[in-house]
PDB file of C-alpha atoms in Angstrom:
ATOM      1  CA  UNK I  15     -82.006  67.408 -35.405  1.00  0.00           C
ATOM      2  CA  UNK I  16     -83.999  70.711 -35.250  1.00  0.00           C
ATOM      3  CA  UNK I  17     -86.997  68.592 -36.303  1.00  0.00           C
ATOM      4  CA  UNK I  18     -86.359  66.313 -33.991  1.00  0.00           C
ATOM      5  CA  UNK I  19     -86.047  68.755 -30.948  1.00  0.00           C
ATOM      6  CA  UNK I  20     -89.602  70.793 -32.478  1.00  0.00           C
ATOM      7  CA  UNK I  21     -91.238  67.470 -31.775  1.00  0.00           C
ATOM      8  CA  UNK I  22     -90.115  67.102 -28.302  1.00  0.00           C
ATOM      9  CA  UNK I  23     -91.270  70.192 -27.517  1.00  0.00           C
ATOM     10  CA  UNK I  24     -94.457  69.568 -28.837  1.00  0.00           C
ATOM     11  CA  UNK I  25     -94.531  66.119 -26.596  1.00  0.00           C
ATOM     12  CA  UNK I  26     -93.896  67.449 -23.732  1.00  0.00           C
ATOM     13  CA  UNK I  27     -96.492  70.415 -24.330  1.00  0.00           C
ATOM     14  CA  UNK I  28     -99.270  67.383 -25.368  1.00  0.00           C
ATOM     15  CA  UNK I  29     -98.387  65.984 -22.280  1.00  0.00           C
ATOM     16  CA  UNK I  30     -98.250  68.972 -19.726  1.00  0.00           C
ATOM     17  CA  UNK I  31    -101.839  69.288 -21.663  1.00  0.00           C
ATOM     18  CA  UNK I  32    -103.377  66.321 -20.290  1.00  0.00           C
ATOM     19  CA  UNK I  33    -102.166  67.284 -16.606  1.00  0.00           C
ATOM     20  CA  UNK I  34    -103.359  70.693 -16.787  1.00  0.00           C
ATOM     21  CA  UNK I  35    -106.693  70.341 -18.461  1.00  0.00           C
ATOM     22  CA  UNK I  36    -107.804  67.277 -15.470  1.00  0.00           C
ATOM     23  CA  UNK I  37    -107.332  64.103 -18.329  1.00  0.00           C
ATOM     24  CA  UNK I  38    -104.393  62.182 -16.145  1.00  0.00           C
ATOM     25  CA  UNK I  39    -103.342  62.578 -12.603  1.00  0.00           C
ATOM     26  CA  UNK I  40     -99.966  61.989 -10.762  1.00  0.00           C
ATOM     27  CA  UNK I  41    -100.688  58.091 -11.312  1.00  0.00           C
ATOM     28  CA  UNK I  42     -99.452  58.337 -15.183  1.00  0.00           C
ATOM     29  CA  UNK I  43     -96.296  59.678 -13.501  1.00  0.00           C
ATOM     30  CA  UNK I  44     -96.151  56.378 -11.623  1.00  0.00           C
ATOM     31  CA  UNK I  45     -96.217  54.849 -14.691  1.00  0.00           C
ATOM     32  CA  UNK I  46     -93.506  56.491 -17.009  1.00  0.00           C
ATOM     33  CA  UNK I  47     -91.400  56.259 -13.774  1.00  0.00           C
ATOM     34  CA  UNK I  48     -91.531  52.305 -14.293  1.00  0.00           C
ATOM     35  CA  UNK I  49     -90.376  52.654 -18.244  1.00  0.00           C
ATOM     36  CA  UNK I  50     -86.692  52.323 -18.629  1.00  0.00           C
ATOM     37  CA  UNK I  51     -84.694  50.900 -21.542  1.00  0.00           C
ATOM     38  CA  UNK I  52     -85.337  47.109 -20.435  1.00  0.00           C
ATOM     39  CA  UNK I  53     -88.980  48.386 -21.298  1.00  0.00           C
ATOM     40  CA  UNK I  54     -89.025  51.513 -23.427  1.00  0.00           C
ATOM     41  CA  UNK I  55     -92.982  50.936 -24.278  1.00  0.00           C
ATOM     42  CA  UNK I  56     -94.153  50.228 -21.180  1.00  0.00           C
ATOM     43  CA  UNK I  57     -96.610  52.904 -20.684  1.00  0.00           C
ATOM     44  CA  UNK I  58     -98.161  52.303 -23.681  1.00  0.00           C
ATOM     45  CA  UNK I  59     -98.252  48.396 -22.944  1.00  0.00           C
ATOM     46  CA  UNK I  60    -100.488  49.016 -19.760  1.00  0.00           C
ATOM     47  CA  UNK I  61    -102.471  51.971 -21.388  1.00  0.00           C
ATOM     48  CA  UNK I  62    -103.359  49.283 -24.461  1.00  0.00           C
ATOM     49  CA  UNK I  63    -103.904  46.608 -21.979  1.00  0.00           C
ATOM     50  CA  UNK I  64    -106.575  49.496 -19.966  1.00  0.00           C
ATOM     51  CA  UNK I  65    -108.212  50.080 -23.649  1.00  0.00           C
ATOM     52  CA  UNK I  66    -108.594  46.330 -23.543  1.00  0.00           C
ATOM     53  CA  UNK I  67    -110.280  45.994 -19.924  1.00  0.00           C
ATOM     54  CA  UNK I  68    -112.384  49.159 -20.880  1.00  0.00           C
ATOM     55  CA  UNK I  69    -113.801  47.812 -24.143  1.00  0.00           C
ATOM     56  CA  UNK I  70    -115.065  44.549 -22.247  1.00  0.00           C
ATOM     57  CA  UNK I  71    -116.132  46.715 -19.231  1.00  0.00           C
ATOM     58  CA  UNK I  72    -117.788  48.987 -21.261  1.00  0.00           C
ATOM     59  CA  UNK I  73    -119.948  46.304 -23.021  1.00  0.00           C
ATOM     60  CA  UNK I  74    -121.089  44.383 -19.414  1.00  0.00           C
ATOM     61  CA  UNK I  75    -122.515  47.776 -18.506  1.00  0.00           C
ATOM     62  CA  UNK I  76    -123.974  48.644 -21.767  1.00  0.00           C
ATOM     63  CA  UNK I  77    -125.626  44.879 -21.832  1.00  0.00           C
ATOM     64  CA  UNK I  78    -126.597  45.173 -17.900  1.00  0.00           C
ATOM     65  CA  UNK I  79    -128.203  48.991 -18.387  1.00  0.00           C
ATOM     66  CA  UNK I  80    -130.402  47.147 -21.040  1.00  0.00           C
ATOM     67  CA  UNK I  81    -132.065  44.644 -18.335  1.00  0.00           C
ATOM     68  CA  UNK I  82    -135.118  45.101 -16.236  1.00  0.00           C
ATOM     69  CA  UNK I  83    -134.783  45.568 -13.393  1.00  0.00           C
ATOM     70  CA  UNK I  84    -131.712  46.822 -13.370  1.00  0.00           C
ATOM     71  CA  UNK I  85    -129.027  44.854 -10.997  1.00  0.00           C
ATOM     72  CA  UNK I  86    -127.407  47.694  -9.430  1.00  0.00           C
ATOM     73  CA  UNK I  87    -124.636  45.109  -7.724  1.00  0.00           C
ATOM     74  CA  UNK I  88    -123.916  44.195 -10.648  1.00  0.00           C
ATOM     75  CA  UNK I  89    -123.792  47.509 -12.272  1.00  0.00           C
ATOM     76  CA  UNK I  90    -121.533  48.872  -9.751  1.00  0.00           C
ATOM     77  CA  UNK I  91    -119.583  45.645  -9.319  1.00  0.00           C
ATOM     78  CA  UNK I  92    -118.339  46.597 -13.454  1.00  0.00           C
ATOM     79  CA  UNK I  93    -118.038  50.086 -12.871  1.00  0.00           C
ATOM     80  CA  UNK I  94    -115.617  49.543  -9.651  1.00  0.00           C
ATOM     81  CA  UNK I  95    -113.441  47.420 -12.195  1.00  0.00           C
ATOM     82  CA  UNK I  96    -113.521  50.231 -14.744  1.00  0.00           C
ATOM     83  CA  UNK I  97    -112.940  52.811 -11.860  1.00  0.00           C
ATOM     84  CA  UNK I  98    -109.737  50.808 -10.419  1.00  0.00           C
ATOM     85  CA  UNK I  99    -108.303  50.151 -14.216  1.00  0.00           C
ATOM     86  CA  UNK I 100    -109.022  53.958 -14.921  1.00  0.00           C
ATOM     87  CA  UNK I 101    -107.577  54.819 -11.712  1.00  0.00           C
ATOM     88  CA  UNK I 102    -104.340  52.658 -12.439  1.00  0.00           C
ATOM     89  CA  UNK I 103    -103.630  54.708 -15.514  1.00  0.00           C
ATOM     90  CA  UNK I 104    -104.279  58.095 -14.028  1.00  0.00           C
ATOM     91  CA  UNK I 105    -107.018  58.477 -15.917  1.00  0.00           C
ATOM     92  CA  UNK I 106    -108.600  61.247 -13.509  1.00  0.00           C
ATOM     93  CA  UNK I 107    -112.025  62.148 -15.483  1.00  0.00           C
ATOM     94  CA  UNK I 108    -112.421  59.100 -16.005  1.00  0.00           C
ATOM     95  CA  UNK I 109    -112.527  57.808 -12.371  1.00  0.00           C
ATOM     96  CA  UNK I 110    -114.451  61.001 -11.282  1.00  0.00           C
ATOM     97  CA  UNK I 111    -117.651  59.522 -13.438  1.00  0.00           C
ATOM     98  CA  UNK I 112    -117.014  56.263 -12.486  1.00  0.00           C
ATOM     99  CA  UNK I 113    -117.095  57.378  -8.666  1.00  0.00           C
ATOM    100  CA  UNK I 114    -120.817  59.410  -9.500  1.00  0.00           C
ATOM    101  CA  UNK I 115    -122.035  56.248 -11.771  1.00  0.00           C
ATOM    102  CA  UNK I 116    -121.327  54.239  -8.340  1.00  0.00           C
ATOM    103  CA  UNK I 117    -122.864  56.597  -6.562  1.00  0.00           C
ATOM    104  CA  UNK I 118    -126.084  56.270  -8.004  1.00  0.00           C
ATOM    105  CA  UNK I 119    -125.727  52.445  -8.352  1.00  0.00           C
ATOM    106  CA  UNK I 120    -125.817  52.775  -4.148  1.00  0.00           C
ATOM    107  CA  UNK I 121    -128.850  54.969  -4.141  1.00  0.00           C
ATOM    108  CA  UNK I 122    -130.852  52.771  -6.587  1.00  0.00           C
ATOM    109  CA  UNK I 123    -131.005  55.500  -9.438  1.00  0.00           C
ATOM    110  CA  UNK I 124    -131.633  53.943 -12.558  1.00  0.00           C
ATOM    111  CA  UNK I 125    -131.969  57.411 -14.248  1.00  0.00           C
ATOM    112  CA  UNK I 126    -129.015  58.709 -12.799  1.00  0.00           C
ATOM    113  CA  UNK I 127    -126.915  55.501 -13.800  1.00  0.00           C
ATOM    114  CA  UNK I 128    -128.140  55.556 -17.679  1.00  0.00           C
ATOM    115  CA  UNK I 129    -127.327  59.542 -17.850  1.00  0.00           C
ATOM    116  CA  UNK I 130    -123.833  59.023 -16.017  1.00  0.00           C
ATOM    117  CA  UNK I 131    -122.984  56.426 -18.002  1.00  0.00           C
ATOM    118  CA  UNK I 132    -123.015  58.370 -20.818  1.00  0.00           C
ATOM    119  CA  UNK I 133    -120.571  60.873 -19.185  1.00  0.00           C
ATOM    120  CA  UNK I 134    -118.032  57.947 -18.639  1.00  0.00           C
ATOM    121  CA  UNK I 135    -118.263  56.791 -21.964  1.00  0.00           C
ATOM    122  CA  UNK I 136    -117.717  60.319 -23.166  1.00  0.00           C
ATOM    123  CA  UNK I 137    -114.548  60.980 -20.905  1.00  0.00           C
ATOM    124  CA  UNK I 138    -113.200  57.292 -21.391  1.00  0.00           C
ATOM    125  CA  UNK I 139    -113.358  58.460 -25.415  1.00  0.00           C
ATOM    126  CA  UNK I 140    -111.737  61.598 -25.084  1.00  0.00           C
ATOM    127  CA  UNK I 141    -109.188  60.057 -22.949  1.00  0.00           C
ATOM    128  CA  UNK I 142    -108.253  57.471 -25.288  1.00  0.00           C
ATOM    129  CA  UNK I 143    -108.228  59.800 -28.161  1.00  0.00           C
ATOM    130  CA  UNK I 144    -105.777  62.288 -25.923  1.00  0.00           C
ATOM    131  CA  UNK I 145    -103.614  59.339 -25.439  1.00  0.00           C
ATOM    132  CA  UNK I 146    -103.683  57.542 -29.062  1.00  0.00           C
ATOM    133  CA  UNK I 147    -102.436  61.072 -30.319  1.00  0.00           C
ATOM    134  CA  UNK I 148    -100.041  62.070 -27.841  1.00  0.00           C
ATOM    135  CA  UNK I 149     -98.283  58.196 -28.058  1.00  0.00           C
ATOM    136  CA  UNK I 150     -98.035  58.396 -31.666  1.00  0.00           C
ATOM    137  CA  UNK I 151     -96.574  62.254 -31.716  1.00  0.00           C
ATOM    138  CA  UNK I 152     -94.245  60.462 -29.011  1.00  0.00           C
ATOM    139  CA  UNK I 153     -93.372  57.660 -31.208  1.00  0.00           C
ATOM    140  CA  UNK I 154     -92.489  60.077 -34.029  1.00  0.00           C
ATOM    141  CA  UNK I 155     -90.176  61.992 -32.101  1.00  0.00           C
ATOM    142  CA  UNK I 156     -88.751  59.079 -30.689  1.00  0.00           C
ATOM    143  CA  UNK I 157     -87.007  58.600 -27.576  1.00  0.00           C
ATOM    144  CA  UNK I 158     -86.153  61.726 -25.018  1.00  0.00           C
ATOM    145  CA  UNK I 159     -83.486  62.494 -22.899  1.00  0.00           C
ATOM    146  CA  UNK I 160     -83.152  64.084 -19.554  1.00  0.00           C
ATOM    147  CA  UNK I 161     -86.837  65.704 -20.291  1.00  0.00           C
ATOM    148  CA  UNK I 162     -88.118  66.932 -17.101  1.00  0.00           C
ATOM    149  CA  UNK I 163     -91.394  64.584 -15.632  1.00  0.00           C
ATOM    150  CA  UNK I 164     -92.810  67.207 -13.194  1.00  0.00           C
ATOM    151  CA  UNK I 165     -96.687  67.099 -13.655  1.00  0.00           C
TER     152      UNK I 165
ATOM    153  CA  UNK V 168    -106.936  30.154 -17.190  1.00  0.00           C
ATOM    154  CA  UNK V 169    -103.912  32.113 -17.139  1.00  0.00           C
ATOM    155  CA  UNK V 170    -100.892  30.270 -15.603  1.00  0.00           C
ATOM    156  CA  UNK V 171     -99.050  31.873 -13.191  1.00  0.00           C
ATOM    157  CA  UNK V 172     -95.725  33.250 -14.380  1.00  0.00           C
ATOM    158  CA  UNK V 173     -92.269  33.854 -12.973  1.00  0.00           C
ATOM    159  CA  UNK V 174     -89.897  36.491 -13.305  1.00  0.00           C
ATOM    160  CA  UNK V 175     -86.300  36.949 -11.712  1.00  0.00           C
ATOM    161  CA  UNK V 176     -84.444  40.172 -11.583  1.00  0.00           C
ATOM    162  CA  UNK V 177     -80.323  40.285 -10.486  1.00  0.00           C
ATOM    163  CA  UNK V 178     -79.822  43.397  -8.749  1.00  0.00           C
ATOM    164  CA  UNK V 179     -76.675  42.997  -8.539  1.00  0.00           C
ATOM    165  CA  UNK V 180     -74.937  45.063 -11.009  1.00  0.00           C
ATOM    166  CA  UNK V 181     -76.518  48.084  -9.754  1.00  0.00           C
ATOM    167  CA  UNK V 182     -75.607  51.298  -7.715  1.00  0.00           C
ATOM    168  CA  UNK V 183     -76.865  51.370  -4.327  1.00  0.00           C
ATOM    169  CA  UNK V 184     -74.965  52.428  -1.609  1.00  0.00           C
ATOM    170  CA  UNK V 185     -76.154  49.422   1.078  1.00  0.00           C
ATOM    171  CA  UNK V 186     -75.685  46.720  -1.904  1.00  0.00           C
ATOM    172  CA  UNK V 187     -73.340  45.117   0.878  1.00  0.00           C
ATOM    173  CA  UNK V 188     -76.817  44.842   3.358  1.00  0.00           C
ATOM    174  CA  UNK V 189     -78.929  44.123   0.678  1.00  0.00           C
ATOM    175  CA  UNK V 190     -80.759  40.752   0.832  1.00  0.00           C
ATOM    176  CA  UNK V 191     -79.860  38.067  -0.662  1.00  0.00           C
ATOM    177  CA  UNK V 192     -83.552  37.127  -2.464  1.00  0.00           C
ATOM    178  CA  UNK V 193     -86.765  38.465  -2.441  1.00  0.00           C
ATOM    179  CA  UNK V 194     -89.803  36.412  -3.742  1.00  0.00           C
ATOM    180  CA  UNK V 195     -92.851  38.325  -4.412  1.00  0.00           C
ATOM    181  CA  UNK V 196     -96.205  36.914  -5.332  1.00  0.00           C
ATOM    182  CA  UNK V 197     -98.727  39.210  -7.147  1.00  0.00           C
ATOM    183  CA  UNK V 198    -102.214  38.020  -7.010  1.00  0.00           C
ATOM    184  CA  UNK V 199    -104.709  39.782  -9.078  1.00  0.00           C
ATOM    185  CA  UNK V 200    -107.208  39.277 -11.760  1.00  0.00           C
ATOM    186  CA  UNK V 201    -106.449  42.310 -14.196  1.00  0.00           C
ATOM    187  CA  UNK V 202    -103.744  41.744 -15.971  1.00  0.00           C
ATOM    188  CA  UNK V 203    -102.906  45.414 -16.336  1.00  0.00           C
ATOM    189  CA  UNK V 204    -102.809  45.478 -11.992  1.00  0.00           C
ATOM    190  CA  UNK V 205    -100.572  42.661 -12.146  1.00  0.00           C
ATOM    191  CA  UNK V 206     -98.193  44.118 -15.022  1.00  0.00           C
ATOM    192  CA  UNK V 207     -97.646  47.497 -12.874  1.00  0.00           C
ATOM    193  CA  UNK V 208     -96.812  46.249  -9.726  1.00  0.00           C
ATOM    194  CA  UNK V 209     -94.790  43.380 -11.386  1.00  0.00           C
ATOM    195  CA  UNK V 210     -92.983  46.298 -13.093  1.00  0.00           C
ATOM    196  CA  UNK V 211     -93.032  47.827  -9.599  1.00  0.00           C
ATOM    197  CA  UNK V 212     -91.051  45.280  -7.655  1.00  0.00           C
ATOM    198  CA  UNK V 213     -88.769  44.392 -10.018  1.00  0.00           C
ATOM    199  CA  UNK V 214     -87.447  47.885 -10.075  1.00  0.00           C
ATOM    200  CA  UNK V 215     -86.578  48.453  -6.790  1.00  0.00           C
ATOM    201  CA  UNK V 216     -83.303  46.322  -6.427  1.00  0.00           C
ATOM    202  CA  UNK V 217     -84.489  45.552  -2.467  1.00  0.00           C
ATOM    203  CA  UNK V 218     -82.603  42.540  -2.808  1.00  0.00           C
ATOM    204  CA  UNK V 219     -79.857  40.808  -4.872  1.00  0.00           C
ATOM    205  CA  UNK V 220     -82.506  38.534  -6.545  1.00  0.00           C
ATOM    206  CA  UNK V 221     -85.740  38.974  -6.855  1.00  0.00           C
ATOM    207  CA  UNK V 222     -88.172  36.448  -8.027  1.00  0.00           C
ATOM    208  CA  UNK V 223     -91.605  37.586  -9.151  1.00  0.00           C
ATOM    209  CA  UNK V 224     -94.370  35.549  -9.545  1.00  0.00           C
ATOM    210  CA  UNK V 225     -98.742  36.260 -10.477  1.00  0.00           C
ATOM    211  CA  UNK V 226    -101.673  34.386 -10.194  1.00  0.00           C
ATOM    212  CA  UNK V 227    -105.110  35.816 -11.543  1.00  0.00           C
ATOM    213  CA  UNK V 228    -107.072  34.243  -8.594  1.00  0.00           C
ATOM    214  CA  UNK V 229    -106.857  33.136  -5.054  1.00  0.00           C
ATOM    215  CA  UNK V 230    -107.363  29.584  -6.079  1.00  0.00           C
ATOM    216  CA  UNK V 231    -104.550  30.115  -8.512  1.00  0.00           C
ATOM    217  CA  UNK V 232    -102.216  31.262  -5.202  1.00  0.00           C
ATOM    218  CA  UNK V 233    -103.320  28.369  -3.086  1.00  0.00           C
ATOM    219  CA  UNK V 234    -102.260  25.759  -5.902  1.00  0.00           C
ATOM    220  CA  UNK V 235     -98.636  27.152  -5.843  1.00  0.00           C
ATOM    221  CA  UNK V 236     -98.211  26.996  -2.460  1.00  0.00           C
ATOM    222  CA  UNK V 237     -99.938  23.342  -2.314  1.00  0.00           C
ATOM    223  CA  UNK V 238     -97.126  22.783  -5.136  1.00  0.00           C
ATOM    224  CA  UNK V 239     -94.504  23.789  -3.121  1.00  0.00           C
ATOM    225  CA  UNK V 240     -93.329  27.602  -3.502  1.00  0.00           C
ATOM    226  CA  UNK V 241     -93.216  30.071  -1.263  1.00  0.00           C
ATOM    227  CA  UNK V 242     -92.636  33.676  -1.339  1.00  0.00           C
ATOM    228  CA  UNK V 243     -91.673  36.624   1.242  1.00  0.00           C
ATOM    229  CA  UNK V 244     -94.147  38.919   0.145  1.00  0.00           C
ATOM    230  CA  UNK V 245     -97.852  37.659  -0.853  1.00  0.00           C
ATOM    231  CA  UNK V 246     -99.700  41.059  -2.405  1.00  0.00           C
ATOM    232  CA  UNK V 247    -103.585  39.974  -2.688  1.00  0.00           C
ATOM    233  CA  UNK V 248    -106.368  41.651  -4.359  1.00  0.00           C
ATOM    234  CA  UNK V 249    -109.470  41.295  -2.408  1.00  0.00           C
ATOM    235  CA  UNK V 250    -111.640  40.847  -5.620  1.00  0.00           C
ATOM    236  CA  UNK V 251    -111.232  38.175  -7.486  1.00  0.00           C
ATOM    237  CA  UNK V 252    -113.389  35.708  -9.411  1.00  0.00           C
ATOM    238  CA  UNK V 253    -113.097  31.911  -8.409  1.00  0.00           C
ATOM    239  CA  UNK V 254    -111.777  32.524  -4.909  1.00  0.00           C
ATOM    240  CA  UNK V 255    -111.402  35.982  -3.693  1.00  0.00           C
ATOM    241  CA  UNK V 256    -108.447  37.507  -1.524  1.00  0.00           C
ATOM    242  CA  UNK V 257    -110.531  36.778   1.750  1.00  0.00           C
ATOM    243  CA  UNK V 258    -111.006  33.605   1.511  1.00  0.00           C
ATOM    244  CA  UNK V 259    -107.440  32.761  -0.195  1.00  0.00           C
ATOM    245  CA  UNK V 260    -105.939  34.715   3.227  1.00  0.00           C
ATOM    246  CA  UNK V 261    -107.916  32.265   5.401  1.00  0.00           C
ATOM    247  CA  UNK V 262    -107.053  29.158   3.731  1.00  0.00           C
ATOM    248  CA  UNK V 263    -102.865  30.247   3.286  1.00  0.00           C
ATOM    249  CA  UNK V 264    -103.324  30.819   6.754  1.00  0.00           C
ATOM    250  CA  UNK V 265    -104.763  27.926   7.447  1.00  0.00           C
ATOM    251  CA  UNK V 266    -102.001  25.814   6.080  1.00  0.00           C
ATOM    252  CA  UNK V 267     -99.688  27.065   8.160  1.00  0.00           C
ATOM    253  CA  UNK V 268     -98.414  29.932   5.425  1.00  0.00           C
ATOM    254  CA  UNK V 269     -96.719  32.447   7.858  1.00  0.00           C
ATOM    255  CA  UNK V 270     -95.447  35.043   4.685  1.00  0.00           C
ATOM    256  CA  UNK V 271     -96.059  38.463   5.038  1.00  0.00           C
ATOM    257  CA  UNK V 272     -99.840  38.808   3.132  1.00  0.00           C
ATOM    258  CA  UNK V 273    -100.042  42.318   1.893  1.00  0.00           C
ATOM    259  CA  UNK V 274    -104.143  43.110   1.155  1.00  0.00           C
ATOM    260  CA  UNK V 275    -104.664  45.178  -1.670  1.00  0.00           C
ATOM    261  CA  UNK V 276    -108.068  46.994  -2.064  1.00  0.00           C
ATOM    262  CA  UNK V 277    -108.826  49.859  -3.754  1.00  0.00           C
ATOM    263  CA  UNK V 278    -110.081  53.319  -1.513  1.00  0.00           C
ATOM    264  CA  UNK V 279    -113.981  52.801  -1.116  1.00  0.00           C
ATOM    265  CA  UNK V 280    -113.501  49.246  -0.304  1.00  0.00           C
ATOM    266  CA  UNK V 281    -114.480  49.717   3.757  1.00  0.00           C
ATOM    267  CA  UNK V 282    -116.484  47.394   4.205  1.00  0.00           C
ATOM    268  CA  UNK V 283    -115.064  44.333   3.200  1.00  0.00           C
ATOM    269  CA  UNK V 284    -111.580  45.409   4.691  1.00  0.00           C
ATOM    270  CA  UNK V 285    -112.427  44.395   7.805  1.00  0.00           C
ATOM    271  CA  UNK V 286    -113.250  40.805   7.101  1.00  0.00           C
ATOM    272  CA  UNK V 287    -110.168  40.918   4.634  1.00  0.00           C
ATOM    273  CA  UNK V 288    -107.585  41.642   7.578  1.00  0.00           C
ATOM    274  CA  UNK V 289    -109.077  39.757   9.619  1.00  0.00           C
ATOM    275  CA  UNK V 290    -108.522  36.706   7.630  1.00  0.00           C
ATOM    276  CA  UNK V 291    -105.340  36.934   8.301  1.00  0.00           C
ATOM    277  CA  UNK V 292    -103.727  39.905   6.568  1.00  0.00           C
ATOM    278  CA  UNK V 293    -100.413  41.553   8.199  1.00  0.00           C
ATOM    279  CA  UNK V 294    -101.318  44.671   6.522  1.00  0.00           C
ATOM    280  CA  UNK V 295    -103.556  46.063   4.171  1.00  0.00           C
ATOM    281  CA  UNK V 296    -103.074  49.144   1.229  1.00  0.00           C
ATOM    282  CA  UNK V 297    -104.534  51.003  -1.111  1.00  0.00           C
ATOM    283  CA  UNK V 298    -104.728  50.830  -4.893  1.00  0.00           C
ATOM    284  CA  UNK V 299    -102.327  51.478  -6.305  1.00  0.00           C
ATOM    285  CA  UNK V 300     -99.269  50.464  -4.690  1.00  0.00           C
ATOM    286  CA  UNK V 301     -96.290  52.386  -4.920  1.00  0.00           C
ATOM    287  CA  UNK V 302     -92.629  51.991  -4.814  1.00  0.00           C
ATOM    288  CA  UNK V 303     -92.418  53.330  -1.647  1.00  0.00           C
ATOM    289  CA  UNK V 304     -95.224  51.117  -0.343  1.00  0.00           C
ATOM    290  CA  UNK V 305     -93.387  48.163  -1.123  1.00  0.00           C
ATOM    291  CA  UNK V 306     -89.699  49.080  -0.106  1.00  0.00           C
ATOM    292  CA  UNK V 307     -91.725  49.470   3.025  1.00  0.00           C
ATOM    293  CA  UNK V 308     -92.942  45.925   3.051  1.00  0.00           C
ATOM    294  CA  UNK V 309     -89.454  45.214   2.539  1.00  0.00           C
ATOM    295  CA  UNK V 310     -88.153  46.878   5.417  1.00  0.00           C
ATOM    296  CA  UNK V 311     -91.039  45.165   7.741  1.00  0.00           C
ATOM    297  CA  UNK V 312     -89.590  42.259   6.501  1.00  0.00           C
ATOM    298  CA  UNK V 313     -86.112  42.824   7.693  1.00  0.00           C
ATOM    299  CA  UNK V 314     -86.934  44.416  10.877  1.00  0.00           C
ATOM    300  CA  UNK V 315     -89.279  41.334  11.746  1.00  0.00           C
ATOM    301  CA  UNK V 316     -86.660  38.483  10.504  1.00  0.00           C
TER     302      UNK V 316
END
């Protein structure tokens, strides 16, 4: 029982991590809001589903960045995807990138593109990592009460 | 290609103080291409016990909303992504409206969308919101609904 409350805690400080350090925004709220006992997992069911979009996304850009010239409609056409699935998760880093990748998909900056591109990839990984750990801890501790849900 | 699904909820067993002016049925039709847009505001409607019944369905594409209504359904609510492969949420508006579908179309687009808005409401849309929808946003489409029946 003691155990059981030690791991709570620590969920609930994982998560009020991810708020306060920028990785999820009031959006992930949204989301636990919808899980309820008819659908105890279904946070992590849309935040696998997001891992799926952003591993296909991912690749599109990757393969498009390799082209010459570069199709910046194209480019940005992917990257708004990735930005709205990011953006339905909460995932607030994420998006920001996203947004600046855009950015320079509108200006016609190849260079820029290729450099913030790396920068999404980087967030999108440390997101995912954040997440994968904090959903197993969560798992382990099993499921909470009346915890409070304030961001 | 994905085929559209259906999903009714009975709200009936559950507290709200106007259950007595609650609708009798809501029908809700989620168009949308990613499957993880579709899931949450699925997830979203079904939750908010607007109505005794309500009756969910998605399609991944405009063309895939057309061919229910050419089959014969109908819904209250339409909520349409404005990109979509196949046949996007414009053109889908314009040819609903264009068979005489008088539902409520909802456009959904996400923020930096502006350009293609316009067009988009113009096809026909009775409103248009952001990405992503809320539960708020759609009890609000809900109460539209009533006011306008």
């Amino acid at each position: 029982m003691e155990r059981n409350n030690q791991l709570q805690r620590q969920v609930a400080l994982m998560r009020q991590s991810l708020f306060d350090q920028g990785y999820l925004d009031e959006q992930f709220v949204q989301l636990e809001e919808l899980q309820d006992d008819t659908n105890p997992n279904f946070v992590e069911e849309v935040v696998t589903l997001y891992y799926r979009d952003s591993a296909r996304l991912i690749a599109s850009i990757e393969q498009a960045l390799d082209k010459s010239p570069l199709d910046f409609n194209k480019l940005d056409s992917y990257m708004h995807q990735f930005k709205g699935s990011s953006s339905s998760i909460g995932g607030r880093k994420v998006k920001t990138e996203c947004s600046q990748f855009r950015e320079y998909c509108r200006t016609g900056n190849g260079e820029g593109c290729i450099r913030t591109f790396q920068q999404v990839k980087r967030e999108y990984s440390t997101l995912r990592k954040k997440l994968e750990a904090y959903f197993q801890l969560a798992r382990q501790a099993g499921p909470r009460g009346a915890a409070s849900r304030s961001t | 290609m994905a085929s559209p699904s259906t999903r009714i909820d009975d709200g009936h067993d559950m507290d709200s103080v106007n259950s007595g002016l609650m609708r009798e049925k809501l029908s809700v039709l989620v168009v949308d291409n990613d499957a993880l847009v579709r899931k949450v505001h699925e997830k979203i409607v079904s939750k908010l016990k607007v109505a005794k019944q309500v009756q969910i369905q998605t399609a991944t594409n405009g063309k895939e909303a057309l061919d229910l209504h050419l089959s014969g359904s109908s819904f209250d609510i339409i909520l349409m992504d404005m990109q979509m492969p196949i046949m996007d949420g414009t053109e889908a508006t314009k040819e609903l409206r264009a068979m005489g579908v008088e539902s409520m179309i909802v456009g959904v687009t996400s923020a930096d969308a502006r350009a293609d808005k316009e067009a988009f409401t113009e096809a026909g849309l009775d409103q248009c919101l952001a990405k992503p929808l809320t539960a708020d946003k759609i009890k609000s489409l809900v109460e539209t609904l009533e006011k306008n029946k």
